[in-house]
XYZ file of N, CA, C and O in Angstrom:
716
model
N -32.342 19.099 14.966
C -32.281 18.240 13.807
C -32.624 16.797 14.135
O -32.669 15.979 13.238
N -32.808 16.505 15.392
C -33.146 15.131 15.771
C -34.412 14.708 15.030
O -35.343 15.498 14.857
N -34.401 13.490 14.571
C -35.540 12.945 13.835
C -35.884 11.585 14.418
O -34.995 10.767 14.643
N -37.158 11.313 14.633
C -37.514 9.975 15.089
C -37.229 8.958 13.983
O -37.362 9.265 12.801
N -36.792 7.793 14.382
C -36.527 6.738 13.395
C -37.797 5.928 13.211
O -38.567 5.777 14.148
N -38.068 5.418 12.061
C -37.285 5.589 10.838
C -37.526 6.948 10.201
O -38.580 7.558 10.380
N -36.528 7.415 9.459
C -36.659 8.666 8.720
C -35.881 8.539 7.414
O -35.035 7.656 7.276
N -36.190 9.412 6.468
C -35.491 9.378 5.186
C -35.502 10.770 4.578
O -36.365 11.593 4.891
N -34.519 11.032 3.718
C -34.448 12.307 3.022
C -33.690 12.120 1.708
O -32.732 11.350 1.653
N -34.122 12.822 0.653
C -33.375 12.752 -0.602
C -32.049 13.499 -0.467
O -31.916 14.398 0.369
N -31.075 13.117 -1.303
C -29.816 13.848 -1.318
C -29.297 13.981 -2.752
O -29.622 13.187 -3.624
N -28.497 15.019 -2.941
C -27.723 15.228 -4.166
C -26.316 15.539 -3.699
O -26.086 16.510 -2.980
N -25.374 14.698 -4.072
C -23.981 14.861 -3.672
C -23.193 15.314 -4.890
O -23.382 14.799 -5.995
N -22.318 16.282 -4.690
C -21.502 16.810 -5.777
C -20.040 16.629 -5.400
O -19.577 17.197 -4.412
N -19.335 15.824 -6.197
C -17.908 15.570 -5.957
C -17.096 16.255 -7.045
O -17.324 16.041 -8.218
N -16.131 17.042 -6.601
C -15.259 17.737 -7.548
C -13.878 17.112 -7.517
O -13.424 16.648 -6.477
N -13.238 17.103 -8.666
C -11.879 16.582 -8.766
C -11.243 17.162 -10.009
O -11.913 17.342 -11.034
N -9.948 17.425 -9.941
C -9.236 17.908 -11.122
C -9.184 16.829 -12.199
O -8.947 17.124 -13.363
N -9.435 15.576 -11.827
C -9.409 14.473 -12.777
C -10.719 14.378 -13.578
O -10.782 13.646 -14.559
N -11.742 15.101 -13.161
C -13.039 15.052 -13.835
C -13.263 16.311 -14.676
O -12.889 17.407 -14.255
N -13.883 16.151 -15.835
C -14.195 17.309 -16.679
C -15.266 18.178 -16.030
O -15.278 19.388 -16.179
N -16.208 17.525 -15.335
C -17.237 18.257 -14.605
C -17.495 17.492 -13.306
O -17.186 16.304 -13.194
N -18.058 18.160 -12.308
C -18.302 17.482 -11.031
C -19.181 16.238 -11.209
O -20.070 16.210 -12.056
N -18.901 15.214 -10.409
C -19.719 14.001 -10.398
C -20.930 14.268 -9.518
O -20.795 14.695 -8.367
N -22.097 14.018 -10.049
C -23.351 14.256 -9.332
C -23.973 12.909 -8.997
O -24.233 12.097 -9.881
N -24.198 12.683 -7.710
C -24.772 11.432 -7.224
C -26.093 11.766 -6.534
O -26.146 12.686 -5.721
N -27.154 11.017 -6.859
C -28.474 11.281 -6.274
C -29.025 10.016 -5.637
O -28.761 8.913 -6.098
N -29.790 10.212 -4.572
C -30.397 9.074 -3.903
C -31.136 9.481 -2.651
O -31.703 10.578 -2.575
N -31.083 8.596 -1.666
C -31.816 8.817 -0.416
C -30.995 8.313 0.757
O -30.365 7.260 0.681
N -31.002 9.087 1.836
C -30.443 8.647 3.111
C -31.596 8.182 3.986
O -32.662 8.800 3.994
N -31.353 7.094 4.717
C -32.364 6.602 5.657
C -31.714 6.288 7.004
O -30.573 5.852 7.066
N -32.473 6.520 8.040
C -32.117 6.055 9.382
C -33.213 5.090 9.774
O -34.377 5.470 9.885
N -32.835 3.826 9.930
C -33.801 2.774 10.231
C -34.145 2.784 11.725
O -33.406 3.335 12.541
N -35.241 2.146 12.071
C -35.695 2.100 13.463
C -34.652 1.454 14.377
O -34.557 1.802 15.552
N -33.843 0.543 13.840
C -32.830 -0.128 14.652
C -31.509 0.650 14.720
O -30.520 0.161 15.250
N -31.475 1.887 14.151
C -30.280 2.721 14.222
C -29.357 2.623 13.013
O -28.400 3.393 12.905
N -29.619 1.687 12.113
C -28.774 1.584 10.918
C -28.904 2.852 10.083
O -29.986 3.420 9.964
N -27.783 3.281 9.492
C -27.780 4.384 8.550
C -27.591 3.800 7.159
O -26.679 3.003 6.936
N -28.454 4.198 6.222
C -28.447 3.633 4.876
C -28.323 4.765 3.861
O -29.040 5.762 3.941
N -27.403 4.591 2.916
C -27.232 5.526 1.807
C -27.545 4.753 0.531
O -26.816 3.848 0.159
N -28.658 5.112 -0.112
C -29.075 4.426 -1.327
C -28.847 5.352 -2.520
O -29.532 6.370 -2.665
N -27.875 5.014 -3.346
C -27.580 5.779 -4.548
C -28.462 5.248 -5.675
O -28.557 4.034 -5.870
N -29.086 6.170 -6.401
C -29.959 5.784 -7.522
C -29.426 6.262 -8.867
O -29.707 5.655 -9.892
N -28.698 7.394 -8.874
C -28.152 7.989 -10.097
C -26.729 8.444 -9.800
O -26.512 9.081 -8.771
N -25.736 8.177 -10.609
C -25.710 7.578 -11.934
C -25.541 6.052 -11.921
O -25.405 5.429 -12.972
N -25.552 5.453 -10.758
C -25.463 3.997 -10.611
C -26.313 3.607 -9.412
O -26.773 4.472 -8.664
N -26.528 2.333 -9.227
C -27.311 1.852 -8.082
C -26.369 1.187 -7.093
O -25.613 0.277 -7.449
N -26.417 1.666 -5.839
C -25.563 1.112 -4.776
C -26.201 1.434 -3.435
O -26.735 2.524 -3.244
N -26.146 0.494 -2.520
C -26.660 0.720 -1.171
C -25.545 0.447 -0.175
O -24.919 -0.614 -0.207
N -25.290 1.414 0.696
C -24.301 1.272 1.758
C -25.045 1.357 3.084
O -25.778 2.313 3.323
N -24.834 0.354 3.932
C -25.483 0.314 5.235
C -24.413 0.321 6.316
O -23.502 -0.508 6.305
N -24.522 1.280 7.253
C -23.613 1.358 8.398
C -24.342 0.832 9.612
O -25.396 1.343 9.987
N -23.762 -0.219 10.215
C -24.405 -0.838 11.370
C -23.431 -1.758 12.074
O -22.623 -2.426 11.414
N -23.530 -1.803 13.381
C -22.773 -2.762 14.195
C -21.287 -2.778 13.848
O -20.668 -3.841 13.741
N -20.702 -1.589 13.651
C -19.272 -1.511 13.427
C -18.795 -1.899 12.044
O -17.601 -2.093 11.829
N -19.720 -2.021 11.079
C -19.285 -2.349 9.727
C -20.125 -1.622 8.688
O -21.244 -1.196 8.954
N -19.540 -1.505 7.495
C -20.246 -0.983 6.331
C -20.474 -2.157 5.393
O -19.558 -2.941 5.142
N -21.695 -2.274 4.887
C -22.019 -3.292 3.896
C -22.388 -2.545 2.620
O -23.323 -1.741 2.611
N -21.627 -2.806 1.556
C -21.825 -2.135 0.277
C -22.382 -3.148 -0.710
O -21.773 -4.194 -0.945
N -23.558 -2.811 -1.278
C -24.241 -3.736 -2.182
C -24.461 -3.080 -3.532
O -24.953 -1.952 -3.602
N -24.084 -3.817 -4.584
C -24.350 -3.417 -5.973
C -24.937 -4.614 -6.693
O -24.561 -5.753 -6.427
N -25.836 -4.343 -7.618
C -26.481 -5.416 -8.380
C -25.434 -6.271 -9.088
O -24.474 -5.751 -9.654
N -25.622 -7.582 -9.033
C -24.741 -8.495 -9.727
C -23.434 -8.789 -9.015
O -22.588 -9.510 -9.539
N -23.244 -8.233 -7.819
C -22.013 -8.459 -7.055
C -22.356 -8.936 -5.655
O -23.410 -8.603 -5.112
N -21.438 -9.681 -5.078
C -21.619 -10.099 -3.686
C -21.458 -8.868 -2.787
O -20.636 -7.983 -3.087
N -22.220 -8.770 -1.709
C -22.057 -7.638 -0.787
C -20.619 -7.581 -0.256
O -20.016 -8.608 0.015
N -20.099 -6.374 -0.149
C -18.752 -6.170 0.387
C -18.875 -5.644 1.804
O -19.606 -4.687 2.055
N -18.182 -6.258 2.737
C -18.213 -5.856 4.142
C -16.868 -5.264 4.539
O -15.833 -5.851 4.243
N -16.931 -4.104 5.210
C -15.719 -3.421 5.631
C -15.894 -3.000 7.092
O -16.910 -2.398 7.450
N -14.910 -3.305 7.908
C -14.935 -2.865 9.301
C -14.795 -1.347 9.342
O -13.948 -0.774 8.654
N -15.618 -0.688 10.142
C -15.547 0.772 10.242
C -14.229 1.233 10.859
O -13.811 2.363 10.638
N -13.553 0.350 11.584
C -12.242 0.708 12.134
C -11.212 0.897 11.026
O -10.256 1.633 11.186
N -11.426 0.248 9.885
C -10.519 0.403 8.740
C -10.778 1.696 7.980
O -9.931 2.153 7.234
N -11.970 2.253 8.126
C -12.359 3.472 7.411
C -12.883 4.470 8.447
O -14.085 4.564 8.683
N -11.975 5.224 9.079
C -12.406 6.112 10.166
C -13.440 7.150 9.745
O -14.250 7.583 10.554
N -13.448 7.535 8.454
C -14.436 8.508 7.986
C -15.851 7.944 8.122
O -16.773 8.633 8.542
N -16.028 6.676 7.764
C -17.354 6.054 7.885
C -17.740 5.845 9.346
O -18.893 6.006 9.724
N -16.759 5.499 10.172
C -17.041 5.331 11.595
C -17.488 6.662 12.208
O -18.428 6.712 13.007
N -16.837 7.755 11.776
C -17.220 9.082 12.269
C -18.613 9.459 11.800
O -19.374 10.097 12.524
N -18.975 9.047 10.585
C -20.328 9.313 10.086
C -21.342 8.569 10.939
O -22.342 9.140 11.377
N -21.080 7.275 11.196
C -22.028 6.510 12.006
C -22.149 7.105 13.403
O -23.253 7.308 13.902
N -21.021 7.410 14.032
C -21.053 7.969 15.386
C -21.654 9.366 15.406
O -22.531 9.665 16.216
N -21.190 10.220 14.499
C -21.620 11.609 14.501
C -23.045 11.811 14.033
O -23.869 12.394 14.739
N -23.355 11.298 12.858
C -24.689 11.541 12.318
C -25.745 10.688 12.996
O -26.886 11.115 13.133
N -25.364 9.506 13.435
C -26.300 8.713 14.230
C -26.682 9.469 15.493
O -27.857 9.558 15.864
N -25.679 10.064 16.151
C -25.928 10.849 17.362
C -26.731 12.108 17.054
O -27.642 12.473 17.799
N -26.391 12.764 15.954
C -27.084 13.992 15.570
C -28.562 13.728 15.322
O -29.431 14.428 15.844
N -28.858 12.696 14.551
C -30.249 12.378 14.234
C -31.025 11.871 15.450
O -32.233 12.040 15.529
N -30.297 11.246 16.372
C -30.944 10.758 17.590
C -31.071 11.853 18.646
O -31.709 11.655 19.676
N -30.445 13.019 18.400
C -30.471 14.101 19.382
C -29.562 13.841 20.571
O -29.748 14.408 21.639
N -28.536 13.001 20.395
C -27.610 12.619 21.465
C -26.371 13.514 21.410
O -25.347 13.157 20.822
N -26.454 14.693 22.030
C -25.384 15.684 21.991
C -24.104 15.139 22.624
O -23.002 15.350 22.103
N -24.226 14.425 23.720
C -23.054 13.882 24.415
C -22.259 12.944 23.499
O -21.038 13.039 23.405
N -22.943 12.062 22.813
C -22.277 11.131 21.887
C -21.663 11.880 20.704
O -20.555 11.578 20.272
N -22.363 12.885 20.199
C -21.844 13.696 19.104
C -20.536 14.372 19.512
O -19.558 14.361 18.763
N -20.507 14.920 20.716
C -19.319 15.648 21.175
C -18.156 14.733 21.548
O -17.034 15.204 21.690
N -18.385 13.439 21.660
C -17.267 12.497 21.841
C -16.488 12.343 20.537
O -15.290 12.098 20.547
N -17.171 12.479 19.404
C -16.536 12.308 18.097
C -16.047 13.632 17.524
O -14.997 13.678 16.886
N -16.776 14.716 17.753
C -16.471 16.008 17.144
C -16.445 17.121 18.182
O -17.198 17.094 19.150
N -15.623 18.129 17.903
C -15.720 19.405 18.607
C -16.765 20.190 17.818
O -16.640 20.344 16.597
N -17.816 20.646 18.489
C -18.972 21.237 17.795
C -19.080 22.724 18.115
O -18.993 23.127 19.275
N -19.261 23.528 17.061
C -19.510 24.960 17.197
C -20.695 25.305 16.300
O -20.847 24.715 15.229
N -21.506 26.254 16.732
C -22.619 26.675 15.878
C -22.680 28.188 15.832
O -22.215 28.870 16.742
N -23.261 28.672 14.735
C -23.419 30.124 14.565
C -24.626 30.388 13.682
O -25.114 29.480 12.995
N -25.086 31.624 13.707
C -26.199 32.022 12.856
C -27.482 32.182 13.636
O -27.480 32.287 14.866
N -28.571 32.210 12.897
C -29.902 32.374 13.463
C -30.729 31.154 13.106
O -30.302 30.303 12.317
N -31.940 31.086 13.608
C -32.822 29.975 13.279
C -33.112 29.932 11.773
O -33.260 28.860 11.196
N -33.128 31.100 11.123
C -33.422 31.153 9.693
C -32.239 30.704 8.830
O -32.430 30.275 7.697
N -31.025 30.827 9.330
C -29.827 30.423 8.577
C -28.719 30.126 9.577
O -28.187 31.036 10.200
N -28.390 28.859 9.748
C -27.406 28.467 10.744
C -26.361 27.527 10.136
O -26.569 26.920 9.095
N -25.223 27.481 10.819
C -24.136 26.571 10.456
C -23.641 25.898 11.717
O -23.453 26.559 12.744
N -23.455 24.601 11.634
C -22.840 23.846 12.726
C -21.533 23.276 12.179
O -21.541 22.572 11.170
N -20.431 23.609 12.812
C -19.117 23.125 12.390
C -18.697 21.989 13.310
O -18.739 22.120 14.530
N -18.303 20.887 12.705
C -17.877 19.711 13.469
C -16.447 19.366 13.054
O -16.194 19.051 11.890
N -15.531 19.456 14.018
C -14.132 19.112 13.759
C -13.810 17.823 14.496
O -14.110 17.686 15.690
N -13.200 16.865 13.796
C -12.928 15.567 14.419
C -11.986 15.693 15.614
O -11.008 16.430 15.569
N -12.300 14.972 16.665
C -11.435 14.934 17.845
C -10.276 13.942 17.665
O -9.214 14.134 18.207
N -10.517 12.908 16.882
C -9.512 11.876 16.662
C -8.429 12.405 15.714
O -8.722 12.728 14.559
N -7.160 12.484 16.175
C -6.090 13.009 15.318
C -5.915 12.208 14.022
O -5.597 12.786 12.983
N -6.140 10.910 14.081
C -6.014 10.085 12.873
C -7.049 10.506 11.834
O -6.736 10.667 10.657
N -8.280 10.721 12.252
C -9.335 11.170 11.347
C -9.055 12.584 10.852
O -9.258 12.899 9.680
N -8.543 13.441 11.728
C -8.264 14.834 11.369
C -7.182 14.944 10.292
O -7.112 15.963 9.592
N -6.366 13.911 10.119
C -5.360 13.937 9.050
C -6.013 13.881 7.665
O -5.431 14.327 6.686
N -7.217 13.317 7.574
C -7.898 13.224 6.281
C -9.129 14.133 6.194
O -9.506 14.541 5.113
N -9.748 14.441 7.329
C -10.960 15.255 7.360
C -10.748 16.463 8.260
O -10.618 16.320 9.479
N -10.682 17.656 7.661
C -10.479 18.876 8.443
C -11.714 19.217 9.266
O -11.619 19.522 10.455
N -12.887 19.148 8.608
C -14.120 19.496 9.314
C -15.321 19.152 8.445
O -15.191 18.913 7.247
N -16.485 19.181 9.082
C -17.763 19.054 8.392
C -18.607 20.247 8.814
O -18.754 20.516 10.009
N -19.129 20.968 7.829
C -20.032 22.082 8.108
C -21.439 21.660 7.716
O -21.665 21.197 6.602
N -22.365 21.798 8.646
C -23.773 21.529 8.383
C -24.465 22.871 8.227
O -24.285 23.763 9.059
N -25.243 23.031 7.171
C -25.964 24.276 6.917
C -27.452 23.967 6.949
O -27.898 22.961 6.394
N -28.207 24.859 7.601
C -29.638 24.607 7.673
C -30.463 25.845 7.908
O -29.941 26.946 8.093
N -31.770 25.612 7.887
C -32.762 26.643 8.180
C -33.808 26.010 9.073
O -34.340 24.941 8.745
N -34.102 26.662 10.184
C -35.057 26.088 11.130
C -34.546 24.729 11.583
O -33.380 24.567 11.915
N -35.419 23.738 11.567
C -35.004 22.392 11.980
C -34.566 21.537 10.791
O -34.330 20.349 10.940
N -34.446 22.165 9.602
C -34.109 21.404 8.398
C -32.632 21.522 8.050
O -32.091 22.615 7.908
N -31.992 20.376 7.899
C -30.621 20.298 7.430
C -30.650 20.402 5.906
O -31.260 19.580 5.233
N -29.996 21.436 5.367
C -29.982 21.658 3.921
C -28.778 21.026 3.247
O -28.863 20.600 2.095
N -27.643 21.008 3.946
C -26.425 20.599 3.274
C -25.372 20.146 4.271
O -25.230 20.718 5.349
N -24.643 19.117 3.873
C -23.478 18.652 4.613
C -22.282 18.945 3.721
O -22.210 18.475 2.584
N -21.368 19.748 4.217
C -20.197 20.153 3.446
C -18.959 19.582 4.133
O -18.558 20.047 5.195
N -18.374 18.545 3.534
C -17.190 17.896 4.091
C -15.945 18.562 3.522
O -15.801 18.683 2.309
N -15.050 18.977 4.415
C -13.805 19.617 4.015
C -12.658 18.666 4.311
O -12.280 18.493 5.471
N -12.101 18.036 3.268
C -10.973 17.144 3.507
C -9.742 17.949 3.930
O -9.693 19.171 3.721
N -8.761 17.282 4.509
C -7.534 17.960 4.892
C -6.862 18.575 3.666
O -6.223 19.632 3.765
N -7.011 17.921 2.511
C -6.500 18.451 1.240
C -7.599 18.318 0.187
O -8.316 17.337 0.165
N -7.686 19.310 -0.665
C -8.644 19.215 -1.758
C -9.888 20.049 -1.538
O -10.029 20.755 -0.541
N -10.788 19.906 -2.494
C -12.026 20.684 -2.513
C -13.081 20.084 -1.586
O -13.118 18.876 -1.399
N -13.954 20.933 -1.040
C -15.044 20.396 -0.222
C -16.012 19.576 -1.077
O -16.144 19.802 -2.276
N -16.642 18.628 -0.425
C -17.682 17.811 -1.062
C -19.005 18.228 -0.448
O -19.156 18.247 0.773
N -19.975 18.566 -1.297
C -21.274 19.018 -0.810
C -22.329 17.951 -1.031
O -22.430 17.381 -2.111
N -23.135 17.733 -0.001
C -24.293 16.858 -0.107
C -25.513 17.679 0.274
O -25.682 18.037 1.435
N -26.316 17.990 -0.730
C -27.546 18.741 -0.490
C -28.613 17.770 -0.040
O -28.709 16.655 -0.563
N -29.413 18.184 0.926
C -30.406 17.305 1.518
C -31.784 17.966 1.471
O -31.902 19.180 1.400
N -32.799 17.128 1.554
C -34.193 17.567 1.705
C -34.564 18.622 0.655
O -34.412 18.376 -0.531
N -35.018 19.803 1.103
C -35.486 20.849 0.180
C -34.370 21.328 -0.740
O -34.617 21.643 -1.908
N -33.141 21.383 -0.257
C -32.020 21.813 -1.103
C -31.762 20.785 -2.196
O -31.441 21.144 -3.334
N -31.893 19.490 -1.888
C -31.723 18.443 -2.903
C -32.813 18.550 -3.962
O -32.541 18.433 -5.163
N -34.028 18.793 -3.533
C -35.140 18.949 -4.471
C -34.919 20.172 -5.364
O -35.119 20.114 -6.578
N -34.453 21.282 -4.769
C -34.206 22.509 -5.528
C -33.040 22.349 -6.504
O -32.934 23.097 -7.471
N -32.176 21.370 -6.274
C -30.996 21.159 -7.122
C -31.316 20.416 -8.413
O -30.440 20.272 -9.266
N -32.556 19.981 -8.581
C -32.934 19.264 -9.808
C -32.608 20.119 -11.022
O -33.055 21.256 -11.129
N -31.779 19.585 -11.903
C -31.411 20.284 -13.126
C -30.339 21.344 -12.967
O -29.899 21.933 -13.950
N -29.884 21.629 -11.748
C -28.858 22.645 -11.521
C -27.479 21.988 -11.657
O -27.183 21.020 -10.968
N -26.655 22.523 -12.538
C -25.309 21.989 -12.761
C -24.224 22.965 -12.317
O -23.118 22.556 -12.016
N -24.528 24.256 -12.299
C -23.549 25.284 -11.978
C -23.048 25.138 -10.537
O -23.851 25.103 -9.595
N -21.712 25.073 -10.369
C -21.113 24.853 -9.053
C -21.466 25.971 -8.071
O -21.730 25.710 -6.898
N -21.480 27.227 -8.543
C -21.814 28.337 -7.642
C -23.277 28.281 -7.209
O -23.602 28.578 -6.064
N -24.151 27.899 -8.115
C -25.570 27.778 -7.775
C -25.790 26.653 -6.770
O -26.582 26.782 -5.827
N -25.067 25.542 -6.935
C -25.175 24.434 -5.978
C -24.625 24.849 -4.617
O -25.198 24.502 -3.575
N -23.531 25.608 -4.592
C -22.976 26.101 -3.331
C -23.973 27.030 -2.637
O -24.135 26.991 -1.420
N -24.657 27.861 -3.425
C -25.662 28.768 -2.853
C -26.811 27.974 -2.244
O -27.310 28.317 -1.170
N -27.235 26.901 -2.918
C -28.282 26.038 -2.342
C -27.784 25.393 -1.052
O -28.523 25.290 -0.074
N -26.533 24.987 -1.045
C -25.944 24.367 0.143
C -25.955 25.347 1.323
O -26.313 24.968 2.427
N -25.576 26.571 1.061
C -25.457 27.564 2.132
C -26.765 28.265 2.444
O -26.817 29.131 3.301
N -27.839 27.882 1.722
C -29.147 28.474 1.999
C -29.274 29.899 1.508
O -30.126 30.643 1.971
N -28.407 30.289 0.528
C -28.438 31.663 0.036
C -29.037 31.776 -1.354
O -29.067 32.858 -1.923
N -29.514 30.662 -1.933
C -30.114 30.714 -3.262
C -31.448 31.443 -3.208
O -32.187 31.337 -2.241
N -31.744 32.161 -4.234
C -32.999 32.913 -4.297
C -33.948 32.240 -5.256
O -33.662 31.716 -6.221
């Protein structure tokens, strides 16, 4: 899954909550810049850019001053920067410092399970399952310690999710089982 920087991919994120009548669908693009920054640009249903770099997250929305947050205050974001930065860079050693990694499946349909090594992070994040085919990452499925998983469809799965609202159909796209 290593990708040379800069790289980018579309995403569709689906957040479920008992407080929502239907899942919240967020669309945009993830980028890895040449300098290692990770950028999440949300385009729908609102515009927001989050940049992870140098130990901080910078959150920008139109009409507001940028908000800066230390990644030490938000261990989930720090784990994303460490884990996914390492994953995209092909740095297995760095990835395994943050997560215990297991993989299964075949080249045509594989899953990589990442469980946080940090006990503090593990209190809020049980694991992250990555689903893919070949060298393409189709979906990132975050499993919180409590609650429903959050799915982020990427690349071809995000494109295939256009107009799809059904939760089971989105899960099938995430797991690479959609026909």
